[in-house]
mmCIF file with all atom_site columns, C-alpha atoms in Angstrom:
data_model
loop_
_atom_site.group_PDB
_atom_site.id
_atom_site.type_symbol
_atom_site.label_atom_id
_atom_site.label_alt_id
_atom_site.label_comp_id
_atom_site.label_asym_id
_atom_site.label_entity_id
_atom_site.label_seq_id
_atom_site.pdbx_PDB_ins_code
_atom_site.Cartn_x
_atom_site.Cartn_y
_atom_site.Cartn_z
_atom_site.occupancy
_atom_site.B_iso_or_equiv
_atom_site.pdbx_formal_charge
_atom_site.auth_seq_id
_atom_site.auth_comp_id
_atom_site.auth_asym_id
_atom_site.auth_atom_id
_atom_site.pdbx_PDB_model_num
ATOM 1  C CA . MET G 1 1  ? 253.376 111.918 -41.105 1.00 0.00 ? 1  MET G CA 1
ATOM 2  C CA . ASN G 1 2  ? 256.887 110.841 -40.106 1.00 0.00 ? 2  ASN G CA 1
ATOM 3  C CA . PHE G 1 3  ? 258.255 108.911 -43.081 1.00 0.00 ? 3  PHE G CA 1
ATOM 4  C CA . GLU G 1 4  ? 261.585 108.256 -41.341 1.00 0.00 ? 4  GLU G CA 1
ATOM 5  C CA . ASN G 1 5  ? 259.912 105.390 -39.444 1.00 0.00 ? 5  ASN G CA 1
ATOM 6  C CA . ILE G 1 6  ? 259.191 103.418 -42.625 1.00 0.00 ? 6  ILE G CA 1
ATOM 7  C CA . LYS G 1 7  ? 260.959 100.069 -43.102 1.00 0.00 ? 7  LYS G CA 1
ATOM 8  C CA . PRO G 1 8  ? 261.517 99.538  -46.867 1.00 0.00 ? 8  PRO G CA 1
ATOM 9  C CA . LEU G 1 9  ? 260.705 96.130  -48.355 1.00 0.00 ? 9  LEU G CA 1
ATOM 10 C CA . ARG G 1 10 ? 262.817 93.916  -50.642 1.00 0.00 ? 10 ARG G CA 1
ATOM 11 C CA . ASP G 1 11 ? 265.427 95.944  -52.578 1.00 0.00 ? 11 ASP G CA 1
ATOM 12 C CA . LEU G 1 12 ? 264.062 99.378  -51.683 1.00 0.00 ? 12 LEU G CA 1
ATOM 13 C CA . VAL G 1 13 ? 266.051 102.011 -49.793 1.00 0.00 ? 13 VAL G CA 1
ATOM 14 C CA . LEU G 1 14 ? 264.861 105.164 -48.041 1.00 0.00 ? 14 LEU G CA 1
ATOM 15 C CA . VAL G 1 15 ? 267.131 108.109 -48.847 1.00 0.00 ? 15 VAL G CA 1
ATOM 16 C CA . ARG G 1 16 ? 267.491 111.600 -47.376 1.00 0.00 ? 16 ARG G CA 1
ATOM 17 C CA . ILE G 1 17 ? 268.283 113.861 -50.341 1.00 0.00 ? 17 ILE G CA 1
ATOM 18 C CA . GLU G 1 18 ? 271.199 116.250 -49.901 1.00 0.00 ? 18 GLU G CA 1
ATOM 19 C CA . ARG G 1 19 ? 270.236 119.787 -50.773 1.00 0.00 ? 19 ARG G CA 1
ATOM 20 C CA . GLU G 1 20 ? 272.595 122.631 -51.561 1.00 0.00 ? 20 GLU G CA 1
ATOM 21 C CA . PRO G 1 21 ? 272.228 125.346 -48.944 1.00 0.00 ? 21 PRO G CA 1
ATOM 22 C CA . GLU G 1 22 ? 270.608 128.584 -50.034 1.00 0.00 ? 22 GLU G CA 1
ATOM 23 C CA . VAL G 1 23 ? 273.170 131.325 -50.504 1.00 0.00 ? 23 VAL G CA 1
ATOM 24 C CA . LYS G 1 24 ? 272.226 134.908 -49.693 1.00 0.00 ? 24 LYS G CA 1
ATOM 25 C CA . SER G 1 25 ? 274.095 138.137 -50.318 1.00 0.00 ? 25 SER G CA 1
ATOM 26 C CA . ASP G 1 26 ? 274.927 140.502 -47.472 1.00 0.00 ? 26 ASP G CA 1
ATOM 27 C CA . SER G 1 27 ? 271.736 142.395 -48.265 1.00 0.00 ? 27 SER G CA 1
ATOM 28 C CA . GLY G 1 28 ? 269.654 139.209 -48.023 1.00 0.00 ? 28 GLY G CA 1
ATOM 29 C CA . ILE G 1 29 ? 269.129 138.523 -51.736 1.00 0.00 ? 29 ILE G CA 1
ATOM 30 C CA . LEU G 1 30 ? 268.919 134.839 -52.611 1.00 0.00 ? 30 LEU G CA 1
ATOM 31 C CA . LEU G 1 31 ? 271.774 134.114 -55.025 1.00 0.00 ? 31 LEU G CA 1
ATOM 32 C CA . LYS G 1 32 ? 270.993 130.519 -55.925 1.00 0.00 ? 32 LYS G CA 1
ATOM 33 C CA . MET G 1 33 ? 267.448 129.297 -55.695 1.00 0.00 ? 33 MET G CA 1
ATOM 34 C CA . THR G 1 34 ? 266.831 125.631 -55.020 1.00 0.00 ? 34 THR G CA 1
ATOM 35 C CA . LYS G 1 35 ? 263.365 124.296 -55.693 1.00 0.00 ? 35 LYS G CA 1
ATOM 36 C CA . SER G 1 36 ? 262.074 121.080 -54.217 1.00 0.00 ? 36 SER G CA 1
ATOM 37 C CA . THR G 1 37 ? 260.914 119.663 -57.528 1.00 0.00 ? 37 THR G CA 1
ATOM 38 C CA . VAL G 1 38 ? 261.965 116.482 -59.243 1.00 0.00 ? 38 VAL G CA 1
ATOM 39 C CA . ASP G 1 39 ? 263.296 118.391 -62.270 1.00 0.00 ? 39 ASP G CA 1
ATOM 40 C CA . ASP G 1 40 ? 266.126 120.101 -60.432 1.00 0.00 ? 40 ASP G CA 1
ATOM 41 C CA . ARG G 1 41 ? 266.630 118.036 -57.316 1.00 0.00 ? 41 ARG G CA 1
ATOM 42 C CA . GLU G 1 42 ? 270.002 116.782 -56.276 1.00 0.00 ? 42 GLU G CA 1
ATOM 43 C CA . MET G 1 43 ? 271.070 113.247 -57.132 1.00 0.00 ? 43 MET G CA 1
ATOM 44 C CA . ILE G 1 44 ? 273.071 112.634 -53.946 1.00 0.00 ? 44 ILE G CA 1
ATOM 45 C CA . GLY G 1 45 ? 271.646 111.344 -50.702 1.00 0.00 ? 45 GLY G CA 1
ATOM 46 C CA . GLU G 1 46 ? 272.228 109.271 -47.597 1.00 0.00 ? 46 GLU G CA 1
ATOM 47 C CA . ILE G 1 47 ? 270.512 105.954 -46.975 1.00 0.00 ? 47 ILE G CA 1
ATOM 48 C CA . ILE G 1 48 ? 268.495 106.056 -43.751 1.00 0.00 ? 48 ILE G CA 1
ATOM 49 C CA . ALA G 1 49 ? 266.690 102.681 -44.052 1.00 0.00 ? 49 ALA G CA 1
ATOM 50 C CA . VAL G 1 50 ? 267.139 99.557  -46.204 1.00 0.00 ? 50 VAL G CA 1
ATOM 51 C CA . GLY G 1 51 ? 264.990 96.623  -47.259 1.00 0.00 ? 51 GLY G CA 1
ATOM 52 C CA . SER G 1 52 ? 265.879 93.010  -46.547 1.00 0.00 ? 52 SER G CA 1
ATOM 53 C CA . ASP G 1 53 ? 267.427 92.442  -50.009 1.00 0.00 ? 53 ASP G CA 1
ATOM 54 C CA . SER G 1 54 ? 269.517 95.616  -50.072 1.00 0.00 ? 54 SER G CA 1
ATOM 55 C CA . LYS G 1 55 ? 273.261 95.308  -50.590 1.00 0.00 ? 55 LYS G CA 1
ATOM 56 C CA . LEU G 1 56 ? 273.996 98.709  -49.021 1.00 0.00 ? 56 LEU G CA 1
ATOM 57 C CA . LYS G 1 57 ? 273.996 99.822  -45.391 1.00 0.00 ? 57 LYS G CA 1
ATOM 58 C CA . VAL G 1 58 ? 272.311 102.643 -43.519 1.00 0.00 ? 58 VAL G CA 1
ATOM 59 C CA . GLY G 1 59 ? 274.517 105.746 -43.560 1.00 0.00 ? 59 GLY G CA 1
ATOM 60 C CA . THR G 1 60 ? 275.958 105.102 -47.032 1.00 0.00 ? 60 THR G CA 1
ATOM 61 C CA . LYS G 1 61 ? 276.121 108.203 -49.225 1.00 0.00 ? 61 LYS G CA 1
ATOM 62 C CA . ILE G 1 62 ? 274.909 107.401 -52.755 1.00 0.00 ? 62 ILE G CA 1
ATOM 63 C CA . LEU G 1 63 ? 274.503 108.855 -56.247 1.00 0.00 ? 63 LEU G CA 1
ATOM 64 C CA . PHE G 1 64 ? 271.187 107.956 -57.885 1.00 0.00 ? 64 PHE G CA 1
ATOM 65 C CA . GLU G 1 65 ? 269.341 108.506 -61.167 1.00 0.00 ? 65 GLU G CA 1
ATOM 66 C CA . LYS G 1 66 ? 267.769 111.940 -61.465 1.00 0.00 ? 66 LYS G CA 1
ATOM 67 C CA . TYR G 1 67 ? 264.171 110.859 -62.042 1.00 0.00 ? 67 TYR G CA 1
ATOM 68 C CA . ALA G 1 68 ? 264.271 107.727 -59.898 1.00 0.00 ? 68 ALA G CA 1
ATOM 69 C CA . GLY G 1 69 ? 262.250 107.073 -56.800 1.00 0.00 ? 69 GLY G CA 1
ATOM 70 C CA . ILE G 1 70 ? 259.045 108.099 -55.142 1.00 0.00 ? 70 ILE G CA 1
ATOM 71 C CA . ASP G 1 71 ? 259.276 111.390 -53.274 1.00 0.00 ? 71 ASP G CA 1
ATOM 72 C CA . LEU G 1 72 ? 257.724 111.067 -49.815 1.00 0.00 ? 72 LEU G CA 1
ATOM 73 C CA . ASN G 1 73 ? 258.337 114.718 -48.911 1.00 0.00 ? 73 ASN G CA 1
ATOM 74 C CA . ASP G 1 74 ? 260.867 117.457 -49.735 1.00 0.00 ? 74 ASP G CA 1
ATOM 75 C CA . GLU G 1 75 ? 263.816 115.568 -48.269 1.00 0.00 ? 75 GLU G CA 1
ATOM 76 C CA . LEU G 1 76 ? 262.968 111.843 -48.438 1.00 0.00 ? 76 LEU G CA 1
ATOM 77 C CA . THR G 1 77 ? 262.639 109.534 -51.411 1.00 0.00 ? 77 THR G CA 1
ATOM 78 C CA . MET G 1 78 ? 262.204 105.766 -51.791 1.00 0.00 ? 78 MET G CA 1
ATOM 79 C CA . LEU G 1 79 ? 264.506 104.188 -54.407 1.00 0.00 ? 79 LEU G CA 1
ATOM 80 C CA . ARG G 1 80 ? 264.926 100.758 -55.966 1.00 0.00 ? 80 ARG G CA 1
ATOM 81 C CA . PHE G 1 81 ? 268.452 99.349  -55.754 1.00 0.00 ? 81 PHE G CA 1
ATOM 82 C CA . GLU G 1 82 ? 268.878 99.305  -59.550 1.00 0.00 ? 82 GLU G CA 1
ATOM 83 C CA . THR G 1 83 ? 268.435 103.111 -59.725 1.00 0.00 ? 83 THR G CA 1
ATOM 84 C CA . ILE G 1 84 ? 271.494 103.677 -57.531 1.00 0.00 ? 84 ILE G CA 1
ATOM 85 C CA . LEU G 1 85 ? 274.457 104.564 -59.753 1.00 0.00 ? 85 LEU G CA 1
ATOM 86 C CA . GLY G 1 86 ? 277.178 104.288 -57.119 1.00 0.00 ? 86 GLY G CA 1
ATOM 87 C CA . TYR G 1 87 ? 278.227 105.052 -53.579 1.00 0.00 ? 87 TYR G CA 1
ATOM 88 C CA . PHE G 1 88 ? 280.873 107.254 -51.997 1.00 0.00 ? 88 PHE G CA 1
ATOM 89 C CA . TYR G 1 89 ? 283.629 105.743 -49.900 1.00 0.00 ? 89 TYR G CA 1
ATOM 90 C CA . GLU G 1 90 ? 286.382 107.293 -47.796 1.00 0.00 ? 90 GLU G CA 1
#
């Protein structure tokens, strides 16, 4: 199922979680493993869809609470506005 086509309701936002790239040695050994579990997931993501009550825009990079949201798949999560800790600006 393609979750990127979901339109969030009210104050919900759909976020693509930023993952650290896997780093391999020259011999192909994985140096830093990243699991796709809630316990060690990243807390930074980019908003790809917003609900009607959201105060943020699509494309905004945000920092959110570690255990917040409903994971839709390995890279997408649905968050409530109050679980967003801040946003990055340039």
